[in-house]
Each structure stands twice: as C-alpha cells, then as structure tokens.
XYZ file of C-alpha atoms in Angstrom:
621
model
C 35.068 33.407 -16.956
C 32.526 31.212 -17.490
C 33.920 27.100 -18.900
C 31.571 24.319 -19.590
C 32.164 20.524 -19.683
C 32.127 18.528 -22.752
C 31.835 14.798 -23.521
C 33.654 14.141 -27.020
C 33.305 10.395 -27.874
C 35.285 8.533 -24.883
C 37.064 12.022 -22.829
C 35.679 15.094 -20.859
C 37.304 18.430 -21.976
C 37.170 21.281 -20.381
C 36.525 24.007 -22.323
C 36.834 28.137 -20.994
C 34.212 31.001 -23.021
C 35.855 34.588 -22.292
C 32.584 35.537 -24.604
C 29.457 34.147 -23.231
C 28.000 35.981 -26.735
C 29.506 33.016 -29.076
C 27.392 30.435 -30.088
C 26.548 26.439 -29.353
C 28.591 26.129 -32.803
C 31.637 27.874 -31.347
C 31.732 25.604 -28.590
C 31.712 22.746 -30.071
C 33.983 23.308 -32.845
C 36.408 24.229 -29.367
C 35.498 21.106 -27.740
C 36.529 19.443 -31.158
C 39.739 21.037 -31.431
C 40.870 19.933 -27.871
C 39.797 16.578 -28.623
C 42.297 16.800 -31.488
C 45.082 17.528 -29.803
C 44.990 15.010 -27.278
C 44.738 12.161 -30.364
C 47.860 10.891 -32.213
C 45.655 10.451 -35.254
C 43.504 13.358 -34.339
C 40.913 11.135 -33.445
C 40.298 10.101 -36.900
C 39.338 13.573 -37.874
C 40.995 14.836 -41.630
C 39.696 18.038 -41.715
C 37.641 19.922 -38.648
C 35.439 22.260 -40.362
C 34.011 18.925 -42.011
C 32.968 17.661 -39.232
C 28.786 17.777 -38.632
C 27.488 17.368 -34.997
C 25.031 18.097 -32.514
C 25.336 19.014 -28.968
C 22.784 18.395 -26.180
C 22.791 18.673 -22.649
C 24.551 15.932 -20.618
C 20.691 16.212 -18.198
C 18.184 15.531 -20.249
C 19.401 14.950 -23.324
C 18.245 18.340 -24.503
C 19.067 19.157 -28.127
C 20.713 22.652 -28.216
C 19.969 24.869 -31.527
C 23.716 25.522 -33.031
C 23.023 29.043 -33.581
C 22.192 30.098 -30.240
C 24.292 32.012 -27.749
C 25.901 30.376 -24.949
C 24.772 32.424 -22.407
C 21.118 32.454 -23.410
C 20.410 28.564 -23.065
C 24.091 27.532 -20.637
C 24.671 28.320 -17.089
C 28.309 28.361 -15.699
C 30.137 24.663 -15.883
C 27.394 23.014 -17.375
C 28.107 19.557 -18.693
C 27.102 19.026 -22.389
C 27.913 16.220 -24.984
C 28.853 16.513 -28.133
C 27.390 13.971 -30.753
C 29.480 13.599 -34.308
C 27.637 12.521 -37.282
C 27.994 9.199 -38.484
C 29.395 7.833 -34.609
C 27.001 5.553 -32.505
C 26.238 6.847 -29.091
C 29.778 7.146 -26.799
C 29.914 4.115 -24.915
C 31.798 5.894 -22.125
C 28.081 8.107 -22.302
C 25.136 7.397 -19.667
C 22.219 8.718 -19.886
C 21.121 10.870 -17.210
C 18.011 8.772 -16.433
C 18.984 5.708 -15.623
C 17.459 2.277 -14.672
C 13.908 2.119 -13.391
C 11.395 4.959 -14.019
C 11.852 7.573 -11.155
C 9.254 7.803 -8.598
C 10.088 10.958 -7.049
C 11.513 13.985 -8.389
C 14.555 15.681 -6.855
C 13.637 18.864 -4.725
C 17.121 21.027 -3.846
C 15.966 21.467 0.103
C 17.447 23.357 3.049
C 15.845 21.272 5.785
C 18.469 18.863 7.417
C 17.958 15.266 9.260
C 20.981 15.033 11.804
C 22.546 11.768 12.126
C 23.539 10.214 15.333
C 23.656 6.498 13.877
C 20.768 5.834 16.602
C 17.397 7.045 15.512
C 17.070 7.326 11.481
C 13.801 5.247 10.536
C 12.580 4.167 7.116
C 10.440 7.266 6.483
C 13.379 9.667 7.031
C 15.715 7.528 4.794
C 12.802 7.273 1.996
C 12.294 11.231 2.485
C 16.169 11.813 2.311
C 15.826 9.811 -0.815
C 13.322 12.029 -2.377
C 15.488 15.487 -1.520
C 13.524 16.734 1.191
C 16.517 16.760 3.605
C 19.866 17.510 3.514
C 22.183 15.706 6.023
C 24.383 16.980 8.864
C 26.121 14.945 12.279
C 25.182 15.732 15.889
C 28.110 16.481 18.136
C 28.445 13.979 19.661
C 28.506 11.861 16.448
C 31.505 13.670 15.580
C 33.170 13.111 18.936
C 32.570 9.677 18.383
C 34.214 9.191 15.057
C 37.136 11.315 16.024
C 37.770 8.948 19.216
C 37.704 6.341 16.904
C 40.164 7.096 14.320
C 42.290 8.026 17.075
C 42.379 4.275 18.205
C 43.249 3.710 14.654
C 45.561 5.551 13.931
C 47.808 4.377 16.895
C 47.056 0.811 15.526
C 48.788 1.567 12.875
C 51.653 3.818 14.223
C 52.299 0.724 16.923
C 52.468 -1.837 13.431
C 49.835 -3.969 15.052
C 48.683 -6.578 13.138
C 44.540 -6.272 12.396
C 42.689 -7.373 10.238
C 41.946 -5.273 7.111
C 43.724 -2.242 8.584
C 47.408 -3.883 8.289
C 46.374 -6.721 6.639
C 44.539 -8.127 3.031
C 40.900 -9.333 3.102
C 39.377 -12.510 3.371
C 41.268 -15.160 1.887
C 44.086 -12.637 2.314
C 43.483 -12.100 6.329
C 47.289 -12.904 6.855
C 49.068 -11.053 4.583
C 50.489 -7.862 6.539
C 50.632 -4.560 4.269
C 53.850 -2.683 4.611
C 52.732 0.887 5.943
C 53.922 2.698 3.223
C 51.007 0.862 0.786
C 48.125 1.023 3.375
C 46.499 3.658 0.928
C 46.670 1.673 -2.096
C 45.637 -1.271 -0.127
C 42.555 0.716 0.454
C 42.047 2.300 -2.863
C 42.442 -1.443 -4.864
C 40.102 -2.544 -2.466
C 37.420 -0.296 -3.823
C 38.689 -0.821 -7.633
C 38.784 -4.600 -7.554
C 35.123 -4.833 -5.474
C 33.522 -2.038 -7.960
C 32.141 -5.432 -10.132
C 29.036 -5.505 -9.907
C 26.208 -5.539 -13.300
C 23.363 -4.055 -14.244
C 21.279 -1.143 -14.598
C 21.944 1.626 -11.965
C 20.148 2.547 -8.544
C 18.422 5.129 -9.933
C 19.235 8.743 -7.993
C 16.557 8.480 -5.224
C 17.851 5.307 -4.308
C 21.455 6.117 -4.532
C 20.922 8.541 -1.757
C 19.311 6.209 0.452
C 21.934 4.084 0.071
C 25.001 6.939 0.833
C 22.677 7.884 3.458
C 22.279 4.838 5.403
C 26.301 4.425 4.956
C 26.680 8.019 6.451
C 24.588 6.877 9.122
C 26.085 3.853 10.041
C 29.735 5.678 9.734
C 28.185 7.997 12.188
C 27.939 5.444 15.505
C 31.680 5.976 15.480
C 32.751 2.191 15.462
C 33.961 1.859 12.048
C 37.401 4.053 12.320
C 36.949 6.307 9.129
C 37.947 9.748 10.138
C 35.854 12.863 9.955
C 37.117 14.336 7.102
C 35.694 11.653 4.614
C 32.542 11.628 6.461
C 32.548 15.334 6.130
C 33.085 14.849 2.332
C 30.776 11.855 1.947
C 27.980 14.303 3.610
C 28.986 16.952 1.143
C 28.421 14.630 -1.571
C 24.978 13.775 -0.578
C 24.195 17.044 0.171
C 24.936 18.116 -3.330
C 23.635 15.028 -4.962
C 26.497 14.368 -6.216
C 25.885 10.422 -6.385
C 28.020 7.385 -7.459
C 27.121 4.494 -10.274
C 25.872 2.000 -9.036
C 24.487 -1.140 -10.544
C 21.682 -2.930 -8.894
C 23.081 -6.741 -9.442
C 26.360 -7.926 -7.733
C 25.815 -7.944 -3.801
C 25.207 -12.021 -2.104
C 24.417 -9.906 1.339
C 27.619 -10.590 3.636
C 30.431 -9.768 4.509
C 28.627 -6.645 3.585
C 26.843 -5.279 -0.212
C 30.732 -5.418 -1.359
C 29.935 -4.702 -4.641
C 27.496 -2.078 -5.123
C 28.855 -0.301 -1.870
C 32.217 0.010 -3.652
C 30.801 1.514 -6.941
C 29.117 3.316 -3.920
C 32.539 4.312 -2.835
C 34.605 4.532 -5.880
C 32.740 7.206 -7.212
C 33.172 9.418 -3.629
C 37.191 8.736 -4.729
C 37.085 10.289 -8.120
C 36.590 7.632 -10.074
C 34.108 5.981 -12.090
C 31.064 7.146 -13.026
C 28.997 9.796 -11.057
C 25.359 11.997 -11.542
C 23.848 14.971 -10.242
C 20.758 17.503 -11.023
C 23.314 20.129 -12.819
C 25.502 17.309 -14.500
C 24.008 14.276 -15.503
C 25.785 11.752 -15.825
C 29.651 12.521 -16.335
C 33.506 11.034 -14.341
C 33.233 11.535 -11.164
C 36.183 13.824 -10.931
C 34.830 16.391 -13.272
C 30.874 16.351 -11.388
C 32.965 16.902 -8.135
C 34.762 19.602 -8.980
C 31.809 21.597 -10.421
C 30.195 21.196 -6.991
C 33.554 22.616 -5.801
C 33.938 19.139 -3.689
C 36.793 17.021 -3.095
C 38.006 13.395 -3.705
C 37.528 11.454 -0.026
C 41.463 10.139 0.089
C 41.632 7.210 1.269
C 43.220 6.223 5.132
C 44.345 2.883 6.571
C 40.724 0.639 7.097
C 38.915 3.569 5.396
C 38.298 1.504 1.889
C 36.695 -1.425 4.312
C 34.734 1.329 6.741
C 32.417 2.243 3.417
C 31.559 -0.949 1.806
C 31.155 -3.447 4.755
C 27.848 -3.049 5.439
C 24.320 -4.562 4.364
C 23.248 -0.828 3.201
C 21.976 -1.475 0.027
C 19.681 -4.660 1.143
C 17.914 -2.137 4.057
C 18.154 0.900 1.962
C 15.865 -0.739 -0.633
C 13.965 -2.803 2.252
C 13.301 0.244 3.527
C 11.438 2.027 0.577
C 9.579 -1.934 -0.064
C 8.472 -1.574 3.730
C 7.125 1.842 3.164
C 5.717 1.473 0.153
C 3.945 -1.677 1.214
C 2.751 0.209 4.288
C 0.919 2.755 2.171
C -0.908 0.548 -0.037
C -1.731 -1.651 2.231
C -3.984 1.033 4.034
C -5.035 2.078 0.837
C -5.905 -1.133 -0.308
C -8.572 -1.067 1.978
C -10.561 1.586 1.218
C -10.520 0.565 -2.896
C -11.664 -3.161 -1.294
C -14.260 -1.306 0.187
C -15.387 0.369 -3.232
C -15.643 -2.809 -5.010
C -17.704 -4.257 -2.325
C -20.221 -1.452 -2.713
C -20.012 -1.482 -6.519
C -20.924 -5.250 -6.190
C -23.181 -4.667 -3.436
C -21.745 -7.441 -0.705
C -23.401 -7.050 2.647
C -21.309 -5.756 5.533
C -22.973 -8.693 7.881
C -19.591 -10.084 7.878
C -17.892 -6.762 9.237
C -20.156 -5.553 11.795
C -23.243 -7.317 13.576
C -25.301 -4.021 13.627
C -24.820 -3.509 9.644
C -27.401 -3.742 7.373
C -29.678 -6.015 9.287
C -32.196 -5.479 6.615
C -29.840 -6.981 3.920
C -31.275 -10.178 2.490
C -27.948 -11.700 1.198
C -26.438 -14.241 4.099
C -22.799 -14.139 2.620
C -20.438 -13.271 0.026
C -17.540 -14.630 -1.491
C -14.400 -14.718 -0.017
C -12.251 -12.471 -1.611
C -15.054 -9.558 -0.166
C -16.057 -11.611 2.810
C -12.862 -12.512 3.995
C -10.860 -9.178 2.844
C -10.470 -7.945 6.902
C -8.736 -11.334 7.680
C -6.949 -11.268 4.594
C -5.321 -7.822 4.721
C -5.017 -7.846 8.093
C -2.024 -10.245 8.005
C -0.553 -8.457 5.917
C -0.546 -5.045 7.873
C 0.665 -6.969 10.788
C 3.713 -8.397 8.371
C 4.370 -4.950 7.473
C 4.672 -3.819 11.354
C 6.991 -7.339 11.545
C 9.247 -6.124 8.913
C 9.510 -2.606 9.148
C 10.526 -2.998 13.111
C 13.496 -5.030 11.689
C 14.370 -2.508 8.998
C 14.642 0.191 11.451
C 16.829 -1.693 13.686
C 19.080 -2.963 11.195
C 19.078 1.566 9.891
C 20.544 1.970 13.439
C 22.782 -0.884 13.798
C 26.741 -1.299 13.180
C 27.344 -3.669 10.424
C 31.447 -3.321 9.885
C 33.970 -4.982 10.432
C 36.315 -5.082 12.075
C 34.295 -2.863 14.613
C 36.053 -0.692 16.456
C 35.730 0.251 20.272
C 37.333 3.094 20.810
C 36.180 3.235 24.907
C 37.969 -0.376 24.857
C 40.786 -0.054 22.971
C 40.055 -2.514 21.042
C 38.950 -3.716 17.062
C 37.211 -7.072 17.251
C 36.417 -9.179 14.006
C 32.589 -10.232 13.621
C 29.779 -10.999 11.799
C 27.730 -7.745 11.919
C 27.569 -7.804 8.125
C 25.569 -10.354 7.605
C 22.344 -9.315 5.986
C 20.079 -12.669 7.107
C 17.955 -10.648 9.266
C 16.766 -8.256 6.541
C 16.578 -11.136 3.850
C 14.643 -12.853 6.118
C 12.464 -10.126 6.464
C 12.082 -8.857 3.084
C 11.063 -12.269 2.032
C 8.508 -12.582 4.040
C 7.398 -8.857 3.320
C 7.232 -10.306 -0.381
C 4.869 -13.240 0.723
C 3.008 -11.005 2.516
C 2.490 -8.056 0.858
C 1.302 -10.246 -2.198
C -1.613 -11.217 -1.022
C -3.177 -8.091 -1.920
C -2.895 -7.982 -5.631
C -4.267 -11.894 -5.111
C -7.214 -11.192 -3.765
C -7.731 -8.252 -5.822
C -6.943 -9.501 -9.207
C -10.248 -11.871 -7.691
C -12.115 -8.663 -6.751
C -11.449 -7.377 -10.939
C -12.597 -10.573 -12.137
C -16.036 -9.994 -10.513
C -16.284 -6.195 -11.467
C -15.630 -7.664 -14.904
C -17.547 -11.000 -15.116
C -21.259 -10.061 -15.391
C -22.387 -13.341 -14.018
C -20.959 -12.335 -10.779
C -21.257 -8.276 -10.888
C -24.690 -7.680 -12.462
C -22.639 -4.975 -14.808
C -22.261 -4.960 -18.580
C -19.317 -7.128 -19.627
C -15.925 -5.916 -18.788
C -17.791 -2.310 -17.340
C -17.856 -1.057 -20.885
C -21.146 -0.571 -23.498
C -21.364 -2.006 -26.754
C -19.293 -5.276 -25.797
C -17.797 -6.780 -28.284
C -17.316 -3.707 -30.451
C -15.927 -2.278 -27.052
C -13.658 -4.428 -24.403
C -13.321 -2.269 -22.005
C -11.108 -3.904 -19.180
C -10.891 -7.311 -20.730
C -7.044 -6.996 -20.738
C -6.556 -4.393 -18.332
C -7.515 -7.606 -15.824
C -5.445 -9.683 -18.393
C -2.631 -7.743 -16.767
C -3.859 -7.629 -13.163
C -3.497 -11.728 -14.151
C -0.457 -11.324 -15.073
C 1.640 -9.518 -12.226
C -0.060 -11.811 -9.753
C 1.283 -14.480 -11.583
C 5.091 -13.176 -11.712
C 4.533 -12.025 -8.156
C 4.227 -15.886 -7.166
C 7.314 -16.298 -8.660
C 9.113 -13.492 -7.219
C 7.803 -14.792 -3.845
C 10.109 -17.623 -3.958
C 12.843 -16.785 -0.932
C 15.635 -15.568 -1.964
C 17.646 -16.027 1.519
C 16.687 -19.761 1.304
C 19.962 -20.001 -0.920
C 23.782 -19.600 -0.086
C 26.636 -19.999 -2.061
C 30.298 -20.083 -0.643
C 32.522 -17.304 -1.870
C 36.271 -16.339 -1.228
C 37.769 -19.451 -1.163
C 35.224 -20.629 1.581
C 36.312 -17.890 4.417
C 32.869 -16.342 3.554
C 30.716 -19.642 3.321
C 27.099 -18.557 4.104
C 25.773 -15.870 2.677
C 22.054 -14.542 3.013
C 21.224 -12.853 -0.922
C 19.864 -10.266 0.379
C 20.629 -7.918 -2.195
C 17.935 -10.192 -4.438
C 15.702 -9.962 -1.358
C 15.430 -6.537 -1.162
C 15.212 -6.111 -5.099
C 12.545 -8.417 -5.536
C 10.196 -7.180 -2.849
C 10.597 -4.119 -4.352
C 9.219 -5.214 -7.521
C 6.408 -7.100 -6.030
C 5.199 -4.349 -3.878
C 4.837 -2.272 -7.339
C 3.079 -5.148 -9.219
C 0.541 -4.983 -6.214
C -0.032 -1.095 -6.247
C -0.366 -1.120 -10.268
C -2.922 -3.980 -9.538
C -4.746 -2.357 -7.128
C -4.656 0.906 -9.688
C -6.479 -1.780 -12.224
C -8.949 -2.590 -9.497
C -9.787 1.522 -8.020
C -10.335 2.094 -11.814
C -12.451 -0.756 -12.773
C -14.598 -0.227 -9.302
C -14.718 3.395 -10.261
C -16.148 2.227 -13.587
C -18.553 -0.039 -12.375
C -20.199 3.051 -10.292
C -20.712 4.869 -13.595
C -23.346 1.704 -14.382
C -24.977 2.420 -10.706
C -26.157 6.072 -10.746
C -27.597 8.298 -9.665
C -26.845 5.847 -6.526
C -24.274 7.261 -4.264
C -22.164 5.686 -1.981
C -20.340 6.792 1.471
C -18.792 10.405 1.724
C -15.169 9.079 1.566
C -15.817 6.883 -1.320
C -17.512 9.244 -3.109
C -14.419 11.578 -2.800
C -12.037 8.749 -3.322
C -14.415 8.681 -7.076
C -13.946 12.250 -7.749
C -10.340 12.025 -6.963
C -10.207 9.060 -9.824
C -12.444 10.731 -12.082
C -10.362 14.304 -11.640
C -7.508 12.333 -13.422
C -8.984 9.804 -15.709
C -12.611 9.933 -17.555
C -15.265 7.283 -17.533
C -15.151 5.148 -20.067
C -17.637 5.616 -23.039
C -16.059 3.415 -25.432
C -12.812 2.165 -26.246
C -9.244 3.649 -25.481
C -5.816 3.937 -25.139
C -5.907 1.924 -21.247
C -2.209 2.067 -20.495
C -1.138 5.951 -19.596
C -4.565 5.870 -17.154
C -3.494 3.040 -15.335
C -0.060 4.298 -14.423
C -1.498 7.654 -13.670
C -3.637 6.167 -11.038
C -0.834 4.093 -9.985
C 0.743 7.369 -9.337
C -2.201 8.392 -7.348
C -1.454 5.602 -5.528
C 2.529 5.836 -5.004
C 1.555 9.585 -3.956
C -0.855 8.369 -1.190
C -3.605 10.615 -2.806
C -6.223 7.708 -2.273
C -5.143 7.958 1.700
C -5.096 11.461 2.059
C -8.483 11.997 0.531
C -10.344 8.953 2.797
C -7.515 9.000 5.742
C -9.553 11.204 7.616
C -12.932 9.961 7.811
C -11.534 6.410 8.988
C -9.643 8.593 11.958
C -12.781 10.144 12.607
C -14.437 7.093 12.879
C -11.482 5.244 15.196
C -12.156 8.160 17.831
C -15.805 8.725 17.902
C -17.137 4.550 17.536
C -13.866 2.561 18.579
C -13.079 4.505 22.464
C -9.236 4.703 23.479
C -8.586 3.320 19.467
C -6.581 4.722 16.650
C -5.035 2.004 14.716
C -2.531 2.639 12.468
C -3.965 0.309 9.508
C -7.501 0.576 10.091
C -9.368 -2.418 8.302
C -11.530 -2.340 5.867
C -15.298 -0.802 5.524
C -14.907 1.086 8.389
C -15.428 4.328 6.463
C -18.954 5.633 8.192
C -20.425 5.023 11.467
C -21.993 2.281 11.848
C -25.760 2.644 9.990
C -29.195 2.994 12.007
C -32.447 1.361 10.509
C -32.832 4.881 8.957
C -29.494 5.375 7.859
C -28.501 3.085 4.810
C -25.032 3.849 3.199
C -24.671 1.144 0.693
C -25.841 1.707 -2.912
C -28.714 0.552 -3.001
C-alpha cells in the first residue's frame, strides 16, 4: 500500500492511500485531518471542509493540480507539503534548493570509489560530490576500524579514564561520565555543537564533506565502530545528506559546528535532503531510504565531528576549480592577444620576426610570468589538500597496534588555511590581469575596435558594464584576499586558544575562484566579440574552435541586449571545462612534437600552434 509524506505547517504526517485512484484533494484533506487530531485546538481549524490549500512537491516545489490522481503524478513515499491559504510559508519548511546556485547536477551512479583513508585526492572527492561514485571500504579498512573499537571498547569496560570517551570535552576534560550516560554524553555532544548559521552546504558539497569524514573514519584510528560507518556510507550512498550551514566552524579542535549538523542529521535529527525528498526531518528521509539512525557509542559523537573536513572538503573543490581555469585562462589570454594583435616576440624568439611592434603592454606581455605563478600556487596548494584528504585529524587518536589513545593536535586546520589563503592571493591574479585585458578590448584607443565592441555607440553600449562588473569582482576579490588564518580568537575558556579560521579560508577562496572564472567568461566573450570586427581574418585552429564553441552558445552582438544570462552561460562553459576540452588537445600536440621529453600539466600561454616559418603566419593579420 502505497503512503506518502506530508509537511502540514510545523509536523510530518504520514499518511497511507489503499486507492492510488483518489485524488491530490483526497490527500490533503487526509493530511489535514491527521494534523487535527494531533492539535488541542485543532490547529486553529473550525471547520475542515473550509479549509483552501495547495499542495506541491517537497523537491522542487512543484505545484500539483488538486484534481489529479495520486498515482498519475506520485511515486511511493513521496514527500509533499501542504500549503493552507492565508498561512506564510512553514518555518519548519526548507526549500529543496538551498544556498548557493548548484554547479553540478546529481547523477544516481553505480560506479564506487573504495576508501582506504590513504589515497582519495581532490578530483575523486569533487567527483563523489557531483554523484558519479558511490562509496564502499577496502578490507582492510574494515579490519582496521574493527581493531580499533575493540581497543575501545575495553577502555571503557576497564573504567579507564580518557579523554572524551569517559570524560566531558574541553573545558570539561576532567569530569568522568558514569558508564551508564556515555550515550547521552555522545548524543548532547552533537545537539549542543549543531550551532552553527547560515545558508546550507548546498548537496554537492554536503557529500564531499560526509565523504571526506567517511574517509578519514576509514584509517581506523578514530574508534567509531563499523556499524555507523556502515550506516554513514549508506547515507551517502543514498544521498541522504544532513543540514548544514556554511558559517560556524574557527578550524580547530576540528569544524565542530558544521560537522555536528553533519552528524546530527546521520542520528535522526534535524534537518536532512535527498533527490526523492527534498528537504524534510531527518528521521522521516531515512526511513524512506529504508536506512537507519547511526546510535551513538562511547567516543563515537567526538569520532565524526573532530576533524578539519569541511575546510579541505571546500579547499578541495577551490583547488580544482582554480586548476581548471587557470589552464583555461590561458588559451582566452591568448585570444585577446590576437584580437588586439600583440606580437608573440615576447613568447618565442623565432615568432613573428617580421612583426614591426617591439613590445606590448604588460598585462599581454607579461601574461606567461603572470599566470605562471599562479599554476605553480595551484600545484603548492593542491599537494597540501591531498595530504590533509589522507590524514587523521581526531582526537583522541587511537592506536589500536599500541594499545593506546593519545590526545593531540591533529585537528588543527592551519595547514589548509594557510594554504587556501594563499590559493586566494594567487588564484586572483587572473581576473586582475584580465579585467586589464577587457579594458583594452573595450577602450578603442588601445584596441583599434569600435567602442565597447558594439556598433552604433552611444545608442548601443555594448560591454560598457559587462567590464563595469569584471571591475567590480576584482575589486571584492582584493578584499576577500585578506588572510583569513592571520586571525585567532581563544575559545572554551582558553583550553582551545589558537585557532586557524579555516572554515572562512576555505569559503572565501571559494568565492574568489568564481569571481575569476565569471571574469574570465566577461573577457572569452568580449575577445570573441572583438573577432566579429576582424573578419574574414582567421586566427589559429584551436582558437578558432574555442570561437565556434562561444558562438554555438551565445550570438554576436548586433546591438543591444539582455548581457546577464550570456555571461553565466559562458561561465558555465567554463565551470564545465568546455574551453579546455575543445583547445586541450592541440597544446598536447604541441608539448610532444616541439617541446621533446615535455608534457606540462599547465601549459603556458600562446603555445597553441607550432612555432610559425617565414611562410607560415598565424596571427590575424
């Protein structure tokens, strides 16, 4: 017998259908009636056949037409709110797209990743982010955890005395738990830590994060058993995944906060989302995917939230994402320079030795030194990422082949702080210098183009503000390079008196690494542009397709239009690695056949075609 879920104002009812025939109407008037009867005053409700509302799907928001049947727009235990006329939206009601606008879209997958805690990197964790793997342990993770619950466990049979298995936390660190509350010790842990703000991780990065915890779990010196891994993995596996707000972590003694939320929703409480549910309790998204609660065992509450997880689970998308721009910041540099016509003396000394222009200015000129810093800052920081992936960051660790838990300071997230700052500072430098490169596609004192690549300026502006913009995330990026990790502030009564704000680390080179891709979207469209003004000239192969690719998305401009929605949609070419995959090629070509024994991984720029012969000009010309 088919029963769907249904969110009435501030509780989730349950609701069976023996006649998957009735209608939307019929439900909700059922839903209503339960709702009833759990309210002394009715809920406020005189007279139920009064009552006007709409229902729409908990995923979505979908309206659903009253009249139709339930089994020609419902599947089985589908969540579904109800919406009474005359009430504000449910405060207890999320939507199901939270936060930030979602980059990738969730693909159900059979392909696994197995975790050994040892050899995840930053692409597999981004890709288990996007839903292209599922997760499962090796054996000899498993044999691993096992040993090390089994050292636990006779801690607390033996009523030694350890920290945050027998005893509170921080400021607490000598108050020993009788044995008989070592589960509720656990379980108020999670409860009082769940405090952080803010908009949600959205779901892509909520499995990152329960991913990287998994993985960490998984080197078997933390002391949670295998049962809640087991269930944590099932979880993730199902998409099942927590609330959890972005604001709240100051990067040690682990990302307490938004781990717990993290946690707390794995428990059964809270707030919890997945493709089939939206956003609904926790309890009820769990039991549609037929999952359990993970209860909680002695040091089990403190094995899932002390960690710096959510600093290197966003590091690591910022370090990818940086990483693909970066190479594909080249290759649009490359297309301004030929729209502008710069020589290529500076890049090679056989190019163009018929070009009568001695030098250009620096932001083409000097583009190789420019981003090449910042590739090698991205090889800097993405080493670090991937070591903190693999490393233990608990505490108390536990050493099962010892016998022994030892206290620490694994969960400290300075390295990654560090790192990400400096991945901010670095990767920056790109929009810079190519908010510069705009200004000359757009200035026609420097470009030799129509004003602002448009006809009929001044009845036209073509990308007057569209570089107005570029201006304007380069200048918020100089803010958001300010170091985050440069500041500490003591917390928990001074036991935990340097921290490393990582959390803000990680956020914020997240959001710089997007101003500089939307940036260098303004740029690949206004270079794009200013080729329109140069035919029938062509350029290089690769460039040329790199145009088509543009122009297959977004038309040249005639006159004046709406700019926004063609910007982000080239952004998105960008995010996608479209620009890469279409030019990628050619520059590996040209790495084996010119450069012997060479095949960088972030070429520089203008190395698109071979190097040209008197007879063989590729410039525009």
């Amino acid at each position: 017998m088919p029963r769907f879920t249904v969110h009435v104002r501030d509780e989730w009812l349950t609701v069976p259908c023996k006649d998957a025939t009735c209608s939307i109407k019929w439900l909700g008037f059922e839903a209503l009636k339960r709702y009833i009867k759990n309210k002394p005053d009715n809920g406020g409700i005189q007279h139920i056949k009064d009552v006007r509302f709409v229902v729409r799907r908990c995923q979505g928001l979908g309206l659903l037409d009253s009249d139709d049947t339930i089994e020609d727009v419902l599947e089985d235990n589908e969540f579904v709110e109800l919406a009474i006329e005359g009430d504000t939206m449910s405060q207890d009601f999320i939507p199901s797209q939270p936060g930030t606008s979602h980059l990738y879209l969730y693909i159900d997958n059979h392909h696994y990743i197995s975790l050994d805690g040892n050899s995840l990197t930053s692409t597999d964790l981004v890709n288990l982010g996007k839903g292209l793997y599922k997760i499962k342990l090796t054996p000899e993770a498993e044999q691993k955890v096992v040993q090390s619950r089994e050292l636990l466990d006779t801690i607390v049979k033996e009523n030694k005395v350890v920290y945050g298995i027998t005893t509170g936390f921080g400021k607490f660190a000598r108050t020993v738990i009788p044995v008989s509350k070592l589960k509720e010790l656990q379980e108020n842990l999670l409860r009082s830590h769940s405090s952080g703000l803010g908009s949600p991780l959205n779901p892509e990065r909520t499995r990152m994060l329960l991913a990287l915890r998994i993985n960490v779990l998984a080197k078997g010196y933390s002391g949670v058993s295998l049962e809640t891994l087991h269930r944590m993995i099932q979880a993730f596996n199902a998409s099942c995944l927590s609330y959890v707000p972005e604001k709240g972590t100051v990067g040690a003694s682990g990302d307490l906060a938004p781990l717990s939320h993290l946690a707390l929703g794995l428990m059964g409480e809270g707030k919890m989302w997945s493709p089939k549910s939206g956003w609904a309790d926790a309890k009820y998204v769990l039991e549609a995917h037929g999952l359990k609660p993970i209860s909680l065992k002695p040091k089990e509450g403190l094995a899932l939230i002390n960690g710096t997880q959510m600093i290197t689970s966003l590091g690591a998308e910022a370090v990818e994402r940086a990483e693909a721009i970066a190479r594909q910041a080249d290759i649009i540099a490359a297309l301004t320079l030929e729209v502008l016509k710069g020589t290529t003396k500076a890049f090679d000394s056989e190019s163009h030795r018929f070009c009568d222009r001695v030098q250009d200015a620096y932001t083409m000129r000097c583009c190789p030194q420019v981003h090449g810093v910042v590739n090698d800052t991205i090889e800097f920081v993405k080493k670090i990422i991937n070591t903190e992936i693999n490393s233990a960051t608990d505490n108390p660790m536990v050493f099962a082949e010892r016998g022994e838990t030892i206290s620490g300071g694994n969960f400290h997230g300075e390295y990654p702080a560090k790192a990400l700052d400096y991945l901010a500072i670095g990767v920056h430098e790109l929009a810079s210098i190519s908010e510069r490169r705009i200004e000359r596609l757009c200035n026609p004192a420097l470009s030799e183009l129509p004003a602002f690549l448009v006809n009929e300026g001044g009845l036209n502006s073509g990308f007057m503000i569209a570089h107005c913009t570029a201006a304007a995330l380069v200048s918020e990026n100089k803010v958001l390079c300010h170091p985050s990790s440069i500041d500490s502030l003591s917390t928990s009564a001074a036991t935990e008196d340097h921290v490393s704000m990582g959390g803000w680390a990680a956020r914020k080179a997240l959001r710089v690494v997007e101003h500089v891709e939307q940036v260098l979207a303004i740029e690949l469209l206004a270079a794009c542009q200013g080729i329109e003004f140069l035919r029938p000239l062509r350029t290089t192969t690769p460039l040329e397709k790199v145009y088509d690719l543009v122009r297959a998305t977004v038309k040249p401009w005639i006159k004046d239009r709406f700019m926004a929605p063609e910007i982000e949609a080239v952004h998105r070419l960008l995010v996608d690695q479209k620009v890469w995959n279409i030019a990628g090629p050619y520059i590996e070509k040209y790495c084996m056949e010119y450069i012997p024994e060479s095949r960088p991984s972030s070429p520089t720029a203008f190395a698109l075609d071979p190097p040209p012969s008197p007879r063989k000009r590729v410039r525009l010309e």
